[in-house]
Amino acid sequence: MSKADAATAAFLADTEASNAMPWQSFTPANELVNDQEYYCVATWGIMSLMAGPAFWSKTGQINNSIARLPRGQCVGSTVAVRFAWPFSFVAETLTVWHDPKYSKDFFQSDTHTEGMKALQGRVEFRAHRVWVKSSDLPQAGHSGSTSRFWTAVKTGQQFRKVEPPFWPGSGAPR
């Protein structure tokens, strides 16, 4: 089995959100529209422990960049990391956006592009993309509701998937 195939199999089998940091909200819940759908991207990447320093350095910069976005772009986000066999770790992010265009702009930003260049060839990334409503979102600062929300996104049973799927190089928003 190729490295890419093994990563895809691990990604599809990974249906729980362990070690999730509490939800960080950038848009107060009372400013969200109840029945409106928001664009949710849950990324999953597996890499060698040797890629750890580069990953953590760039992740800090990326998270700071998200926190500084103008109000009304990013609804909220969280991250999770866990060890994987052999000598690897899985790093995940979950971000909810007011509109896919803001996600696309962010993923094409200098900060994110530099982070991906630093990890090029060292990480196998995959992603879930779904539409969520404000009532689905976790409570800010609450680990338990964050893990439950993330697990629901990963299993895909509760949310409408983004169609068509946005794959790298497709020209569609990521």
XYZ file of N, CA and C in Angstrom:
522
model
N 0.846 -1.170 0.000
C 0.000 0.000 0.000
C 0.898 1.241 0.000
N 0.584 2.202 -0.853
C 1.382 3.425 -0.924
C 1.163 4.277 0.325
N 2.072 5.222 0.533
C 1.951 6.146 1.663
C 0.637 6.936 1.568
N 0.298 7.380 0.368
C -0.937 8.141 0.171
C -2.162 7.280 0.451
N -2.152 6.028 -0.017
C -3.280 5.127 0.228
C -3.415 4.817 1.712
N -2.291 4.618 2.385
C -2.318 4.348 3.830
C -2.876 5.557 4.585
N -2.478 6.766 4.156
C -2.990 7.982 4.803
C -4.488 8.117 4.582
N -4.955 7.853 3.376
C -6.383 7.941 3.092
C -7.166 6.933 3.929
N -6.661 5.718 4.033
C -7.335 4.697 4.846
C -7.395 5.123 6.313
N -6.296 5.661 6.826
C -6.270 6.120 8.222
C -7.227 7.291 8.433
N -7.260 8.211 7.483
C -8.161 9.365 7.544
C -9.619 8.910 7.591
N -9.995 8.000 6.716
C -11.378 7.531 6.656
C -11.773 6.736 7.899
N -10.805 6.056 8.505
C -11.084 5.264 9.705
C -11.126 6.116 10.975
N -10.563 7.303 10.921
C -10.467 8.177 12.095
C -11.771 8.952 12.259
N -12.616 8.487 13.171
C -13.941 9.095 13.327
C -14.142 9.778 14.673
N -13.101 9.932 15.437
C -13.232 10.594 16.731
C -12.272 11.767 16.818
N -12.620 12.709 17.651
C -11.783 13.895 17.857
C -11.215 13.843 19.265
N -10.075 13.230 19.389
C -9.442 13.170 20.707
C -8.437 14.304 20.849
N -8.246 14.755 22.047
C -7.285 15.818 22.364
C -7.606 17.154 21.711
N -8.866 17.407 21.428
C -9.253 18.680 20.808
C -9.126 19.811 21.820
N -8.540 20.883 21.380
C -8.506 22.091 22.194
C -9.916 22.677 22.229
N -10.266 23.411 23.278
C -11.606 24.017 23.335
C -11.850 24.952 22.143
N -13.094 25.040 21.737
C -13.504 25.886 20.617
C -13.156 27.339 20.896
N -12.542 27.966 19.914
C -12.232 29.389 19.994
C -13.189 30.102 19.042
N -14.069 30.910 19.594
C -15.072 31.599 18.803
C -14.580 32.990 18.422
N -14.726 33.319 17.130
C -14.363 34.651 16.648
C -15.596 35.489 16.339
N -16.737 34.825 16.245
C -18.015 35.494 16.056
C -18.914 35.081 17.214
N -19.365 36.028 18.024
C -20.253 35.663 19.134
C -21.498 34.935 18.631
N -21.948 33.944 19.387
C -23.106 33.129 18.999
C -24.333 33.985 18.696
N -24.521 35.076 19.434
C -25.711 35.911 19.219
C -25.649 36.710 17.912
N -24.515 36.685 17.229
C -24.392 37.372 15.941
C -24.552 36.420 14.758
N -24.734 35.128 15.026
C -24.906 34.142 13.963
C -26.381 33.953 13.656
N -26.691 33.665 12.397
C -28.062 33.457 11.949
C -28.404 31.972 12.125
N -29.486 31.682 12.860
C -29.828 30.304 13.224
C -29.910 29.327 12.061
N -30.659 29.663 11.024
C -30.883 28.707 9.938
C -29.886 28.832 8.793
N -28.955 29.727 8.895
C -27.949 29.903 7.848
C -26.899 28.806 7.958
N -26.420 28.324 6.804
C -25.354 27.333 6.804
C -24.011 28.042 6.724
N -23.054 27.517 7.473
C -21.691 28.033 7.497
C -20.762 26.943 6.975
N -19.701 27.363 6.317
C -18.757 26.460 5.662
C -17.735 25.947 6.677
N -17.663 24.637 6.828
C -16.786 24.011 7.813
C -15.726 23.168 7.111
N -14.468 23.384 7.473
C -13.355 22.612 6.932
C -12.627 21.958 8.097
N -12.567 20.629 8.062
C -11.819 19.874 9.068
C -10.643 19.211 8.363
N -9.431 19.700 8.640
C -8.250 19.125 7.998
C -7.634 18.058 8.891
N -6.968 17.117 8.269
C -6.323 15.985 8.938
C -4.995 15.763 8.234
N -3.913 15.723 8.996
C -2.609 15.480 8.393
C -1.788 14.532 9.245
N -1.119 13.596 8.592
C -0.237 12.674 9.299
C 1.190 12.929 8.828
N 2.093 12.973 9.797
C 3.489 13.279 9.473
C 4.419 12.620 10.482
N 5.674 12.546 10.107
C 6.710 12.009 10.980
C 6.920 12.943 12.164
N 7.336 12.373 13.276
C 7.671 13.203 14.435
C 8.752 14.218 14.086
N 9.588 13.901 13.107
C 10.659 14.815 12.693
C 10.111 16.103 12.073
N 8.885 16.075 11.582
C 8.268 17.268 11.005
C 7.638 18.145 12.085
N 7.633 17.670 13.317
C 6.987 18.384 14.419
C 7.406 19.831 14.592
N 8.713 20.113 14.676
C 9.114 21.516 14.876
C 8.606 22.451 13.767
N 8.703 22.026 12.520
C 8.215 22.870 11.420
C 6.703 23.035 11.510
N 6.014 21.944 11.838
C 4.557 22.012 11.954
C 4.149 22.991 13.040
N 4.723 22.857 14.240
C 4.316 23.716 15.358
C 4.662 25.171 15.114
N 5.788 25.420 14.498
C 6.181 26.795 14.197
C 5.163 27.445 13.256
N 4.824 26.747 12.201
C 3.901 27.308 11.212
C 2.464 27.331 11.723
N 2.076 26.341 12.526
C 0.714 26.307 13.065
C 0.458 27.510 13.964
N 1.424 27.877 14.774
C 1.275 29.060 15.621
C 1.044 30.310 14.793
N 1.817 30.454 13.716
C 1.653 31.617 12.841
C 0.279 31.607 12.159
N -0.137 30.435 11.707
C -1.423 30.312 11.028
C -2.571 30.616 11.991
N -2.524 30.057 13.199
C -3.597 30.317 14.173
C -3.676 31.796 14.538
N -2.531 32.445 14.693
C -2.518 33.884 14.972
C -3.116 34.672 13.811
N -2.825 34.230 12.601
C -3.358 34.897 11.415
C -4.885 34.776 11.361
N -5.401 33.598 11.685
C -6.859 33.409 11.705
C -7.493 34.316 12.756
N -6.886 34.378 13.924
C -7.440 35.198 15.023
C -7.464 36.689 14.656
N -6.601 37.114 13.750
C -6.528 38.533 13.358
C -7.394 38.871 12.137
N -8.077 37.889 11.583
C -8.923 38.164 10.418
C -10.028 39.149 10.794
N -10.498 39.941 9.830
C -11.602 40.866 10.119
C -12.834 40.100 10.612
N -13.537 40.718 11.510
C -14.767 40.125 12.044
C -15.728 39.835 10.889
N -16.395 38.704 10.972
C -17.334 38.331 9.924
C -16.755 37.395 8.889
N -15.507 36.959 9.063
C -14.920 35.996 8.135
C -14.879 34.598 8.752
N -14.176 34.460 9.861
C -14.053 33.163 10.525
C -14.985 33.109 11.734
N -15.816 32.091 11.789
C -16.743 31.918 12.904
C -15.987 31.426 14.135
N -15.099 30.432 13.929
C -14.335 29.876 15.042
C -13.461 28.731 14.581
N -12.596 28.245 15.501
C -11.694 27.160 15.125
C -11.170 26.422 16.346
N -10.535 25.291 16.073
C -9.878 24.491 17.096
C -8.815 23.620 16.422
N -7.949 23.037 17.231
C -6.909 22.130 16.746
C -6.835 20.917 17.658
N -6.276 19.832 17.132
C -6.045 18.621 17.918
C -4.798 17.929 17.389
N -4.075 17.274 18.291
C -2.876 16.524 17.914
C -2.841 15.243 18.731
N -2.413 14.165 18.086
C -2.228 12.897 18.802
C -1.124 12.096 18.122
N -0.508 11.220 18.879
C 0.535 10.366 18.330
C -0.090 9.248 17.509
N 0.646 8.782 16.504
C 0.204 7.686 15.650
C 1.397 6.760 15.411
N 1.108 5.537 15.103
C 2.148 4.549 14.860
C 2.422 4.480 13.372
N 3.627 4.325 12.924
C 4.873 4.293 13.686
C 5.569 5.647 13.663
N 5.961 6.136 14.782
C 6.754 7.364 14.943
C 6.186 8.542 14.166
N 4.892 8.723 14.286
C 4.193 9.787 13.570
C 3.237 10.492 14.516
N 2.647 11.553 14.015
C 1.549 12.181 14.729
C 0.525 12.692 13.729
N -0.706 12.783 14.205
C -1.814 13.305 13.414
C -2.152 14.676 13.975
N -2.166 15.656 13.103
C -2.546 17.019 13.480
C -3.809 17.375 12.707
N -4.762 17.971 13.420
C -6.035 18.308 12.803
C -6.432 19.739 13.133
N -7.154 20.347 12.209
C -7.747 21.654 12.450
C -9.209 21.586 12.051
N -10.018 22.366 12.705
C -11.418 22.490 12.329
C -11.742 23.974 12.372
N -12.184 24.490 11.234
C -12.471 25.920 11.120
C -13.825 26.095 10.451
N -14.625 27.002 10.984
C -15.923 27.321 10.396
C -15.853 28.763 9.885
N -16.306 28.932 8.661
C -16.230 30.220 7.964
C -17.631 30.744 7.656
N -17.764 32.054 7.622
C -19.036 32.660 7.234
C -19.351 32.358 5.774
N -18.333 32.233 4.948
C -18.524 32.012 3.517
C -17.291 31.281 2.981
N -17.450 30.354 2.021
C -16.283 29.656 1.465
C -15.222 30.591 0.881
N -15.632 31.772 0.412
C -14.652 32.692 -0.180
C -13.609 33.125 0.853
N -14.002 33.229 2.122
C -13.032 33.613 3.149
C -12.053 32.478 3.421
N -12.555 31.259 3.359
C -11.678 30.095 3.501
C -10.666 30.064 2.355
N -11.161 30.247 1.144
C -10.285 30.238 -0.032
C -9.223 31.330 0.089
N -9.638 32.530 0.475
C -8.677 33.632 0.636
C -7.620 33.282 1.670
N -8.057 32.691 2.781
C -7.100 32.337 3.825
C -6.134 31.256 3.349
N -6.652 30.197 2.713
C -5.780 29.118 2.263
C -4.808 29.578 1.185
N -5.120 30.663 0.497
C -4.216 31.213 -0.511
C -3.345 32.347 0.041
N -3.492 32.655 1.330
C -2.710 33.740 1.939
C -1.234 33.365 2.052
N -0.383 34.368 2.183
C 1.053 34.127 2.328
C 1.360 33.262 3.544
N 0.699 33.526 4.650
C 0.956 32.773 5.879
C 0.671 31.291 5.679
N -0.476 30.956 5.109
C -0.817 29.545 4.912
C 0.060 28.916 3.836
N 0.317 29.639 2.756
C 1.147 29.116 1.680
C 2.562 28.810 2.177
N 3.120 29.700 2.997
C 4.455 29.461 3.569
C 4.451 28.231 4.470
N 3.393 28.064 5.235
C 3.279 26.891 6.093
C 3.236 25.603 5.291
N 2.497 25.602 4.207
C 2.413 24.401 3.370
C 3.737 24.117 2.667
N 4.453 25.160 2.271
C 5.766 24.956 1.645
C 6.749 24.338 2.636
N 6.682 24.773 3.893
C 7.590 24.243 4.919
C 7.335 22.758 5.177
N 6.115 22.304 4.925
C 5.752 20.908 5.194
C 5.609 20.066 3.925
N 5.895 20.663 2.780
C 5.731 19.972 1.509
C 6.526 18.664 1.493
N 5.845 17.588 1.117
C 6.481 16.281 1.048
C 6.634 15.596 2.397
N 6.255 16.266 3.469
C 6.418 15.716 4.815
C 5.093 15.380 5.473
N 3.993 15.813 4.863
C 2.664 15.629 5.448
C 1.707 15.113 4.382
N 0.855 14.187 4.785
C -0.262 13.746 3.944
C -1.506 14.397 4.516
N -2.102 15.350 3.790
C -3.295 16.058 4.248
C -4.551 15.511 3.586
N -5.631 15.502 4.355
C -6.959 15.174 3.861
C -7.930 16.145 4.533
N -9.165 16.219 4.035
C -10.118 17.157 4.651
C -11.558 16.701 4.494
N -12.352 17.039 5.496
C -13.806 16.932 5.437
C -14.321 18.353 5.238
N -15.314 18.519 4.371
C -15.938 19.817 4.159
C -17.443 19.635 4.223
N -18.063 20.341 5.156
C -19.510 20.207 5.360
C -20.115 21.571 5.643
N -21.444 21.631 5.570
C -22.204 22.822 5.933
C -22.775 22.604 7.320
N -22.596 23.584 8.212
C -23.111 23.490 9.585
C -23.962 24.722 9.888
N -24.770 24.615 10.906
C -25.590 25.746 11.352
C -25.094 26.204 12.713
N -25.455 27.412 13.087
C -24.967 27.970 14.353
C -25.367 27.104 15.543
N -26.529 26.478 15.473
C -26.971 25.624 16.582
C -26.115 24.367 16.721
N -25.359 24.024 15.693
C -24.483 22.853 15.722
C -23.147 23.143 16.397
N -22.764 24.413 16.436
C -21.417 24.785 16.866
C -21.176 24.483 18.342
N -19.934 24.180 18.678
C -19.615 23.931 20.085
C -19.660 25.216 20.898
N -19.767 25.034 22.175
C -19.749 26.160 23.106
C -18.313 26.673 23.216
N -18.127 27.970 23.114
C -16.783 28.560 23.199
C -16.115 28.148 24.510
N -14.858 27.685 24.388
C -14.078 27.322 25.559
C -14.424 25.982 26.179
N -15.306 25.199 25.557
C -15.770 23.936 26.133
C -15.234 22.747 25.332
N -14.343 21.961 25.952
C -13.707 20.827 25.274
C -14.698 19.738 24.878
N -15.625 19.400 25.777
C -16.567 18.315 25.500
C -17.442 18.592 24.294
N -18.021 19.790 24.226
C -18.884 20.104 23.081
C -18.053 20.219 21.797
N -16.790 20.639 21.932
C -15.902 20.708 20.766
C -15.652 19.306 20.219
N -15.340 18.352 21.091
C -15.090 16.968 20.653
C -16.333 16.354 20.014
N -17.502 16.591 20.597
C -18.742 16.043 20.033
C -19.017 16.628 18.641
N -18.834 17.937 18.497
C -19.045 18.584 17.201
C -18.079 18.018 16.161
N -16.814 17.923 16.536
C -15.799 17.445 15.600
C -16.066 15.999 15.194
N -16.457 15.163 16.131
C -16.788 13.775 15.814
C -17.953 13.729 14.825
N -18.956 14.571 15.010
C -20.093 14.624 14.084
C -19.640 15.045 12.687
N -18.713 15.990 12.597
C -18.188 16.412 11.296
C -17.451 15.245 10.635
N -16.623 14.541 11.396
C -15.831 13.441 10.837
C -16.684 12.274 10.369
N -17.744 11.961 11.099
C -18.570 10.827 10.711
C -19.493 11.167 9.552
N -19.756 12.455 9.348
C -20.536 12.895 8.207
C -22.010 12.548 8.254
N -22.502 12.087 9.376
C -23.888 11.658 9.448
C -24.857 12.808 9.686
N -24.399 13.857 10.322
C -25.290 14.928 10.750
C -25.313 16.111 9.783
N -24.286 16.271 8.983
C -24.152 17.482 8.177
C -24.158 17.193 6.683
N -24.608 18.185 5.947
C -24.614 18.093 4.490
C -23.202 18.321 3.974
N -22.715 17.393 3.165
C -21.368 17.523 2.612
C -21.338 18.630 1.564
N -20.195 19.265 1.448
C -20.003 20.289 0.429
C -19.905 19.582 -0.919
N -20.739 19.985 -1.856
C -20.745 19.394 -3.197
C -20.517 20.485 -4.217
N -19.723 20.310 -5.235
C -18.840 19.160 -5.360
C -17.721 19.255 -4.334
N -17.068 18.136 -4.054
C -15.955 18.223 -3.095
C -14.873 19.146 -3.644
N -14.320 19.942 -2.774
C -13.265 20.875 -3.171
C -11.924 20.189 -2.956
N -11.275 19.794 -4.027
C -9.985 19.121 -3.933
C -8.885 20.069 -4.352
N -7.676 19.909 -3.816
C -6.558 20.764 -4.235
C -6.401 20.722 -5.756
N -6.212 21.887 -6.332
C -6.013 21.986 -7.760
C -7.298 22.047 -8.558
N -8.453 21.944 -7.896
C -9.726 21.948 -8.627
C -10.144 23.349 -9.038
N -9.504 24.362 -8.448
C -9.881 25.734 -8.723
C -11.051 26.199 -7.857
N -11.647 25.276 -7.111
C -12.768 25.624 -6.228
C -12.238 26.064 -4.877
N -13.034 26.802 -4.124
C -12.584 27.214 -2.784
C -12.248 26.011 -1.925
N -11.224 26.140 -1.103
C -10.823 25.070 -0.211
C -11.201 25.495 1.144
